Amino acid sequence: MTINLPKLIGHRGVRGLAPENTIQSIKKAIELNIKWVEIDVKISKDRIPFLLHDSNLERTTSGKGSPLNYKYNELYKLDAGSWFDKKQKNLYPPTLREVLDLCSQKNIGVNIELKPNKGFEEANVVAITELIMKHKFDCQYFFSSFDWYSLIKIRKLLPESRIGILIDGFDQKRNFTKVLNKCNEHNFFSCGFNITIISDEIIKACKNYGIQVTVYSSQNIEKYEAEEFWNLGVDSIFIDDPTSYKNMLE
Ligand code: G3P
Ligand code: MG
């Protein structure tokens, strides 16, 4: 079963308006009528899938070093909000389970980005798979990653899942034709491209292969830019701050 991606996907919740990858950020997205959110997921020392973007804790929490050095009950005590806004010191890095429960209740779709720390790709996928098989959440979701290994592994463990690759750049080994062929081989339904490499040719080729196209950026994508992409056939834009999209979200 495929999904038709929405025009907008909240990036790490809505990371321009609330501390990324927190319950607060997802609730803010829901409040603004965003129907899908993207989150970055990795594991703790005791193999609990939880939300964090970076390999280390420093930038977005009060912790230090790799999250793999801490059990989740220690990560839960970290402050994941003050770095963004001094008043938001009661936020913590939530578990994937908590987020999928919330999104099931609110009927929000979730893009689970598999973001393993290096060397823990398999453990990450196994922990996420076990959680999903055990709880059978009620929301729509799909998996994405920059890491082919993680995606191919999840295709084996959860054969029915919807999966998309993320592409930050091309090189000789990973040229666009090879990406498309590999997507076809593993039945991936989408490709997400960095805004710096997306082009009309890429969009057209993906569409010819029946692959949905998403675009992400390190900065917020404003509505006038998104409209150009949608007109070219892009399905979804990851947004940090949907303020300029207000009219279409009402
Ligand atoms: O999935 C789009 C986007 O989240 C990929 O980049 O670094 O923000 O996880 P990043
Ligand atoms: Mg991400």
PDB file of C-alpha atoms in Angstrom, residues 25-232:
ATOM      1  CA  SER A  25       7.689  20.671  18.473  1.00  0.00           C
ATOM      2  CA  ILE A  26       5.256  18.011  17.274  1.00  0.00           C
ATOM      3  CA  LYS A  27       2.352  19.561  19.200  1.00  0.00           C
ATOM      4  CA  LYS A  28       3.174  22.930  17.667  1.00  0.00           C
ATOM      5  CA  ALA A  29       3.065  21.362  14.182  1.00  0.00           C
ATOM      6  CA  ILE A  30      -0.319  19.806  14.979  1.00  0.00           C
ATOM      7  CA  GLU A  31      -1.632  23.130  16.330  1.00  0.00           C
ATOM      8  CA  LEU A  32      -0.661  24.747  13.004  1.00  0.00           C
ATOM      9  CA  ASN A  33      -2.571  22.099  11.066  1.00  0.00           C
ATOM     10  CA  ILE A  34       0.451  20.291   9.674  1.00  0.00           C
ATOM     11  CA  LYS A  35      -0.640  16.725   8.893  1.00  0.00           C
ATOM     12  CA  TRP A  36       2.747  14.977   8.754  1.00  0.00           C
ATOM     13  CA  VAL A  37       5.918  15.423  10.806  1.00  0.00           C
ATOM     14  CA  GLU A  38       9.456  14.191  10.273  1.00  0.00           C
ATOM     15  CA  ILE A  39      11.551  13.015  13.233  1.00  0.00           C
ATOM     16  CA  ASP A  40      15.108  11.696  13.618  1.00  0.00           C
ATOM     17  CA  VAL A  41      15.360   8.433  15.528  1.00  0.00           C
ATOM     18  CA  LYS A  42      18.272   6.616  17.129  1.00  0.00           C
ATOM     19  CA  ILE A  43      18.789   4.378  20.158  1.00  0.00           C
ATOM     20  CA  SER A  44      19.987   4.698  23.745  1.00  0.00           C
ATOM     21  CA  LYS A  45      22.426   2.353  25.485  1.00  0.00           C
ATOM     22  CA  ASP A  46      19.487   0.136  26.497  1.00  0.00           C
ATOM     23  CA  ARG A  47      18.221   0.120  22.893  1.00  0.00           C
ATOM     24  CA  ILE A  48      15.221   2.403  23.353  1.00  0.00           C
ATOM     25  CA  PRO A  49      14.434   4.312  20.125  1.00  0.00           C
ATOM     26  CA  PHE A  50      14.227   8.024  20.899  1.00  0.00           C
ATOM     27  CA  LEU A  51      14.426  11.366  19.067  1.00  0.00           C
ATOM     28  CA  LEU A  52      17.735  13.086  18.412  1.00  0.00           C
ATOM     29  CA  HIS A  53      19.301  14.483  15.253  1.00  0.00           C
ATOM     30  CA  ASP A  54      23.024  14.668  15.999  1.00  0.00           C
ATOM     31  CA  SER A  55      25.538  11.949  16.864  1.00  0.00           C
ATOM     32  CA  ASN A  56      26.157  13.706  20.171  1.00  0.00           C
ATOM     33  CA  LEU A  57      23.969  15.268  22.803  1.00  0.00           C
ATOM     34  CA  GLU A  58      25.640  18.683  23.096  1.00  0.00           C
ATOM     35  CA  ARG A  59      23.827  20.869  20.555  1.00  0.00           C
ATOM     36  CA  THR A  60      20.217  20.136  21.497  1.00  0.00           C
ATOM     37  CA  THR A  61      20.350  18.845  25.073  1.00  0.00           C
ATOM     38  CA  SER A  62      22.089  19.455  28.381  1.00  0.00           C
ATOM     39  CA  GLY A  63      23.935  16.119  27.953  1.00  0.00           C
ATOM     40  CA  LYS A  64      27.420  15.357  26.709  1.00  0.00           C
ATOM     41  CA  GLY A  65      28.843  12.807  24.289  1.00  0.00           C
ATOM     42  CA  SER A  66      27.178   9.929  22.523  1.00  0.00           C
ATOM     43  CA  PRO A  67      23.610   8.955  23.479  1.00  0.00           C
ATOM     44  CA  LEU A  68      24.818   5.358  23.340  1.00  0.00           C
ATOM     45  CA  ASN A  69      26.580   5.941  26.665  1.00  0.00           C
ATOM     46  CA  TYR A  70      23.272   6.513  28.453  1.00  0.00           C
ATOM     47  CA  LYS A  71      20.210   4.471  29.308  1.00  0.00           C
ATOM     48  CA  TYR A  72      16.972   6.095  28.254  1.00  0.00           C
ATOM     49  CA  ASN A  73      15.971   6.911  31.857  1.00  0.00           C
ATOM     50  CA  GLU A  74      19.129   9.078  31.995  1.00  0.00           C
ATOM     51  CA  LEU A  75      18.386  10.724  28.630  1.00  0.00           C
ATOM     52  CA  TYR A  76      14.859  11.452  29.853  1.00  0.00           C
ATOM     53  CA  LYS A  77      16.347  13.686  32.568  1.00  0.00           C
ATOM     54  CA  LEU A  78      18.135  15.898  30.028  1.00  0.00           C
ATOM     55  CA  ASP A  79      16.943  19.372  29.135  1.00  0.00           C
ATOM     56  CA  ALA A  80      16.138  19.405  25.401  1.00  0.00           C
ATOM     57  CA  GLY A  81      14.567  22.867  25.302  1.00  0.00           C
ATOM     58  CA  SER A  82      16.788  25.530  26.934  1.00  0.00           C
ATOM     59  CA  TRP A  83      19.271  25.666  24.038  1.00  0.00           C
ATOM     60  CA  PHE A  84      16.367  26.946  21.905  1.00  0.00           C
ATOM     61  CA  ASP A  85      14.569  29.092  24.477  1.00  0.00           C
ATOM     62  CA  LYS A  86      15.619  29.555  28.098  1.00  0.00           C
ATOM     63  CA  LYS A  87      11.972  29.325  29.194  1.00  0.00           C
ATOM     64  CA  GLN A  88      11.571  25.825  27.736  1.00  0.00           C
ATOM     65  CA  LYS A  89      13.669  23.905  30.215  1.00  0.00           C
ATOM     66  CA  ASN A  90      11.149  21.169  30.969  1.00  0.00           C
ATOM     67  CA  LEU A  91      11.465  19.360  27.652  1.00  0.00           C
ATOM     68  CA  TYR A  92      13.271  16.039  27.192  1.00  0.00           C
ATOM     69  CA  PRO A  93      14.189  13.854  24.221  1.00  0.00           C
ATOM     70  CA  PRO A  94      11.012  11.739  23.809  1.00  0.00           C
ATOM     71  CA  THR A  95      10.824   8.069  22.889  1.00  0.00           C
ATOM     72  CA  LEU A  96       9.602   7.028  19.459  1.00  0.00           C
ATOM     73  CA  ARG A  97       6.823   5.156  21.225  1.00  0.00           C
ATOM     74  CA  GLU A  98       5.520   8.320  22.856  1.00  0.00           C
ATOM     75  CA  VAL A  99       5.569  10.191  19.556  1.00  0.00           C
ATOM     76  CA  LEU A 100       3.797   7.406  17.648  1.00  0.00           C
ATOM     77  CA  ASP A 101       1.166   7.228  20.400  1.00  0.00           C
ATOM     78  CA  LEU A 102       0.577  10.981  20.185  1.00  0.00           C
ATOM     79  CA  CYS A 103       0.427  10.947  16.382  1.00  0.00           C
ATOM     80  CA  SER A 104      -1.950   7.971  16.450  1.00  0.00           C
ATOM     81  CA  GLN A 105      -4.275   9.868  18.789  1.00  0.00           C
ATOM     82  CA  LYS A 106      -4.144  12.998  16.642  1.00  0.00           C
ATOM     83  CA  ASN A 107      -4.201  11.217  13.273  1.00  0.00           C
ATOM     84  CA  ILE A 108      -0.871  12.685  12.194  1.00  0.00           C
ATOM     85  CA  GLY A 109       1.474  10.938   9.749  1.00  0.00           C
ATOM     86  CA  VAL A 110       5.071  10.362  10.782  1.00  0.00           C
ATOM     87  CA  ASN A 111       8.217  10.226   8.665  1.00  0.00           C
ATOM     88  CA  ILE A 112      10.615   8.189  10.812  1.00  0.00           C
ATOM     89  CA  GLU A 113      14.129   9.053   9.709  1.00  0.00           C
ATOM     90  CA  LEU A 114      16.500   6.244  10.685  1.00  0.00           C
ATOM     91  CA  LYS A 115      19.446   8.174  12.083  1.00  0.00           C
ATOM     92  CA  PRO A 116      21.719   5.584  13.660  1.00  0.00           C
ATOM     93  CA  ASN A 117      24.977   6.485  15.312  1.00  0.00           C
ATOM     94  CA  LYS A 118      27.800   4.961  13.264  1.00  0.00           C
ATOM     95  CA  GLY A 119      28.249   1.257  13.902  1.00  0.00           C
ATOM     96  CA  PHE A 120      24.747   0.898  15.392  1.00  0.00           C
ATOM     97  CA  GLU A 121      22.756   0.798  12.170  1.00  0.00           C
ATOM     98  CA  GLU A 122      21.513  -2.749  12.668  1.00  0.00           C
ATOM     99  CA  ALA A 123      20.713  -2.308  16.385  1.00  0.00           C
ATOM    100  CA  ASN A 124      18.761   0.844  15.545  1.00  0.00           C
ATOM    101  CA  VAL A 125      16.625  -0.847  12.912  1.00  0.00           C
ATOM    102  CA  VAL A 126      16.042  -3.919  15.086  1.00  0.00           C
ATOM    103  CA  ALA A 127      14.900  -1.819  18.063  1.00  0.00           C
ATOM    104  CA  ILE A 128      12.534   0.269  15.922  1.00  0.00           C
ATOM    105  CA  THR A 129      11.146  -2.840  14.215  1.00  0.00           C
ATOM    106  CA  GLU A 130      10.491  -4.550  17.552  1.00  0.00           C
ATOM    107  CA  LEU A 131       8.665  -1.497  18.862  1.00  0.00           C
ATOM    108  CA  ILE A 132       6.459  -1.262  15.786  1.00  0.00           C
ATOM    109  CA  MET A 133       5.682  -4.990  15.717  1.00  0.00           C
ATOM    110  CA  LYS A 134       4.807  -4.986  19.408  1.00  0.00           C
ATOM    111  CA  HIS A 135       2.556  -1.928  19.452  1.00  0.00           C
ATOM    112  CA  LYS A 136       0.980  -1.731  15.996  1.00  0.00           C
ATOM    113  CA  PHE A 137       0.475   2.036  16.056  1.00  0.00           C
ATOM    114  CA  ASP A 138      -2.564   3.520  14.432  1.00  0.00           C
ATOM    115  CA  CYS A 139      -0.931   6.369  12.492  1.00  0.00           C
ATOM    116  CA  GLN A 140       0.420   6.386   8.961  1.00  0.00           C
ATOM    117  CA  TYR A 141       4.197   6.386   8.768  1.00  0.00           C
ATOM    118  CA  PHE A 142       7.104   5.844   6.420  1.00  0.00           C
ATOM    119  CA  PHE A 143      10.814   5.327   6.903  1.00  0.00           C
ATOM    120  CA  SER A 144      13.608   7.340   5.371  1.00  0.00           C
ATOM    121  CA  SER A 145      17.365   7.512   5.786  1.00  0.00           C
ATOM    122  CA  PHE A 146      20.595   8.597   4.153  1.00  0.00           C
ATOM    123  CA  ASP A 147      21.835   5.120   5.028  1.00  0.00           C
ATOM    124  CA  TRP A 148      21.024   2.439   2.439  1.00  0.00           C
ATOM    125  CA  TYR A 149      21.970  -0.332   4.850  1.00  0.00           C
ATOM    126  CA  SER A 150      19.339   0.756   7.393  1.00  0.00           C
ATOM    127  CA  LEU A 151      16.651   0.976   4.729  1.00  0.00           C
ATOM    128  CA  ILE A 152      17.439  -2.366   3.116  1.00  0.00           C
ATOM    129  CA  LYS A 153      17.466  -3.945   6.562  1.00  0.00           C
ATOM    130  CA  ILE A 154      14.073  -2.502   7.474  1.00  0.00           C
ATOM    131  CA  ARG A 155      12.703  -3.680   4.107  1.00  0.00           C
ATOM    132  CA  LYS A 156      13.664  -7.227   5.188  1.00  0.00           C
ATOM    133  CA  LEU A 157      12.312  -6.945   8.733  1.00  0.00           C
ATOM    134  CA  LEU A 158       9.127  -5.053   7.870  1.00  0.00           C
ATOM    135  CA  PRO A 159       8.499  -6.044   4.238  1.00  0.00           C
ATOM    136  CA  GLU A 160       5.254  -4.082   3.931  1.00  0.00           C
ATOM    137  CA  SER A 161       6.723  -0.774   5.058  1.00  0.00           C
ATOM    138  CA  ARG A 162       6.912   2.394   2.986  1.00  0.00           C
ATOM    139  CA  ILE A 163      10.507   3.489   2.507  1.00  0.00           C
ATOM    140  CA  GLY A 164      12.347   6.407   0.926  1.00  0.00           C
ATOM    141  CA  ILE A 165      16.029   7.216   0.449  1.00  0.00           C
ATOM    142  CA  LEU A 166      17.518  10.634   1.262  1.00  0.00           C
ATOM    143  CA  ILE A 167      20.214  12.007  -1.038  1.00  0.00           C
ATOM    144  CA  ASP A 168      22.542  14.813  -0.006  1.00  0.00           C
ATOM    145  CA  GLY A 169      24.774  14.732  -3.089  1.00  0.00           C
ATOM    146  CA  PHE A 170      26.010  12.612  -5.957  1.00  0.00           C
ATOM    147  CA  ASP A 171      29.394  11.181  -6.763  1.00  0.00           C
ATOM    148  CA  GLN A 172      30.711   8.675  -9.278  1.00  0.00           C
ATOM    149  CA  LYS A 173      29.736   5.728  -7.123  1.00  0.00           C
ATOM    150  CA  ARG A 174      26.330   7.111  -6.315  1.00  0.00           C
ATOM    151  CA  ASN A 175      25.092   8.746  -9.484  1.00  0.00           C
ATOM    152  CA  PHE A 176      21.446   9.454 -10.099  1.00  0.00           C
ATOM    153  CA  THR A 177      20.821   6.454 -12.376  1.00  0.00           C
ATOM    154  CA  LYS A 178      22.237   4.102  -9.746  1.00  0.00           C
ATOM    155  CA  VAL A 179      20.021   5.701  -7.080  1.00  0.00           C
ATOM    156  CA  LEU A 180      16.913   5.194  -9.210  1.00  0.00           C
ATOM    157  CA  ASN A 181      17.792   1.597 -10.017  1.00  0.00           C
ATOM    158  CA  LYS A 182      18.437   0.806  -6.374  1.00  0.00           C
ATOM    159  CA  CYS A 183      15.120   2.392  -5.356  1.00  0.00           C
ATOM    160  CA  ASN A 184      13.389   0.216  -7.904  1.00  0.00           C
ATOM    161  CA  GLU A 185      15.231  -2.901  -6.767  1.00  0.00           C
ATOM    162  CA  HIS A 186      14.164  -2.415  -3.134  1.00  0.00           C
ATOM    163  CA  ASN A 187      10.712  -1.049  -3.876  1.00  0.00           C
ATOM    164  CA  PHE A 188      11.340   2.365  -2.289  1.00  0.00           C
ATOM    165  CA  PHE A 189       8.472   4.760  -2.935  1.00  0.00           C
ATOM    166  CA  SER A 190      10.224   8.111  -2.449  1.00  0.00           C
ATOM    167  CA  CYS A 191      13.472  10.011  -2.820  1.00  0.00           C
ATOM    168  CA  GLY A 192      14.281  13.057  -0.713  1.00  0.00           C
ATOM    169  CA  PHE A 193      16.815  15.516  -2.125  1.00  0.00           C
ATOM    170  CA  ASN A 194      18.808  18.343  -0.651  1.00  0.00           C
ATOM    171  CA  ILE A 195      17.539  21.619  -2.110  1.00  0.00           C
ATOM    172  CA  THR A 196      21.059  22.258  -3.445  1.00  0.00           C
ATOM    173  CA  ILE A 197      20.935  19.293  -5.866  1.00  0.00           C
ATOM    174  CA  ILE A 198      17.293  19.039  -6.905  1.00  0.00           C
ATOM    175  CA  SER A 199      16.585  19.794 -10.565  1.00  0.00           C
ATOM    176  CA  ASP A 200      13.843  19.544 -13.148  1.00  0.00           C
ATOM    177  CA  GLU A 201      15.602  16.509 -14.709  1.00  0.00           C
ATOM    178  CA  ILE A 202      15.762  14.691 -11.369  1.00  0.00           C
ATOM    179  CA  ILE A 203      12.097  15.349 -10.653  1.00  0.00           C
ATOM    180  CA  LYS A 204      11.045  14.182 -14.124  1.00  0.00           C
ATOM    181  CA  ALA A 205      13.130  11.012 -13.929  1.00  0.00           C
ATOM    182  CA  CYS A 206      11.732  10.124 -10.492  1.00  0.00           C
ATOM    183  CA  LYS A 207       8.204  10.657 -11.751  1.00  0.00           C
ATOM    184  CA  ASN A 208       8.892   8.376 -14.727  1.00  0.00           C
ATOM    185  CA  TYR A 209       9.886   5.688 -12.261  1.00  0.00           C
ATOM    186  CA  GLY A 210       6.770   6.349 -10.141  1.00  0.00           C
ATOM    187  CA  ILE A 211       8.880   7.652  -7.273  1.00  0.00           C
ATOM    188  CA  GLN A 212       7.579  10.490  -5.100  1.00  0.00           C
ATOM    189  CA  VAL A 213       9.931  13.412  -4.534  1.00  0.00           C
ATOM    190  CA  THR A 214      10.630  15.343  -1.338  1.00  0.00           C
ATOM    191  CA  VAL A 215      12.943  18.323  -0.808  1.00  0.00           C
ATOM    192  CA  TYR A 216      14.721  19.316   2.394  1.00  0.00           C
ATOM    193  CA  SER A 217      17.049  22.147   3.304  1.00  0.00           C
ATOM    194  CA  SER A 218      19.232  23.278   6.161  1.00  0.00           C
ATOM    195  CA  GLN A 219      17.218  26.514   6.114  1.00  0.00           C
ATOM    196  CA  ASN A 220      13.497  27.134   6.089  1.00  0.00           C
ATOM    197  CA  ILE A 221      11.905  26.755   2.647  1.00  0.00           C
ATOM    198  CA  GLU A 222       9.545  29.683   2.147  1.00  0.00           C
ATOM    199  CA  LYS A 223       6.217  29.330   0.374  1.00  0.00           C
ATOM    200  CA  TYR A 224       7.289  31.110  -2.837  1.00  0.00           C
ATOM    201  CA  GLU A 225      10.152  28.598  -3.210  1.00  0.00           C
ATOM    202  CA  ALA A 226       7.929  25.644  -2.375  1.00  0.00           C
ATOM    203  CA  GLU A 227       5.417  26.709  -5.017  1.00  0.00           C
ATOM    204  CA  GLU A 228       8.094  26.514  -7.698  1.00  0.00           C
ATOM    205  CA  PHE A 229       8.986  23.003  -6.574  1.00  0.00           C
ATOM    206  CA  TRP A 230       5.377  21.845  -6.408  1.00  0.00           C
ATOM    207  CA  ASN A 231       4.843  23.209  -9.934  1.00  0.00           C
ATOM    208  CA  LEU A 232       7.794  21.143 -11.124  1.00  0.00           C
TER     209      LEU A 232
END
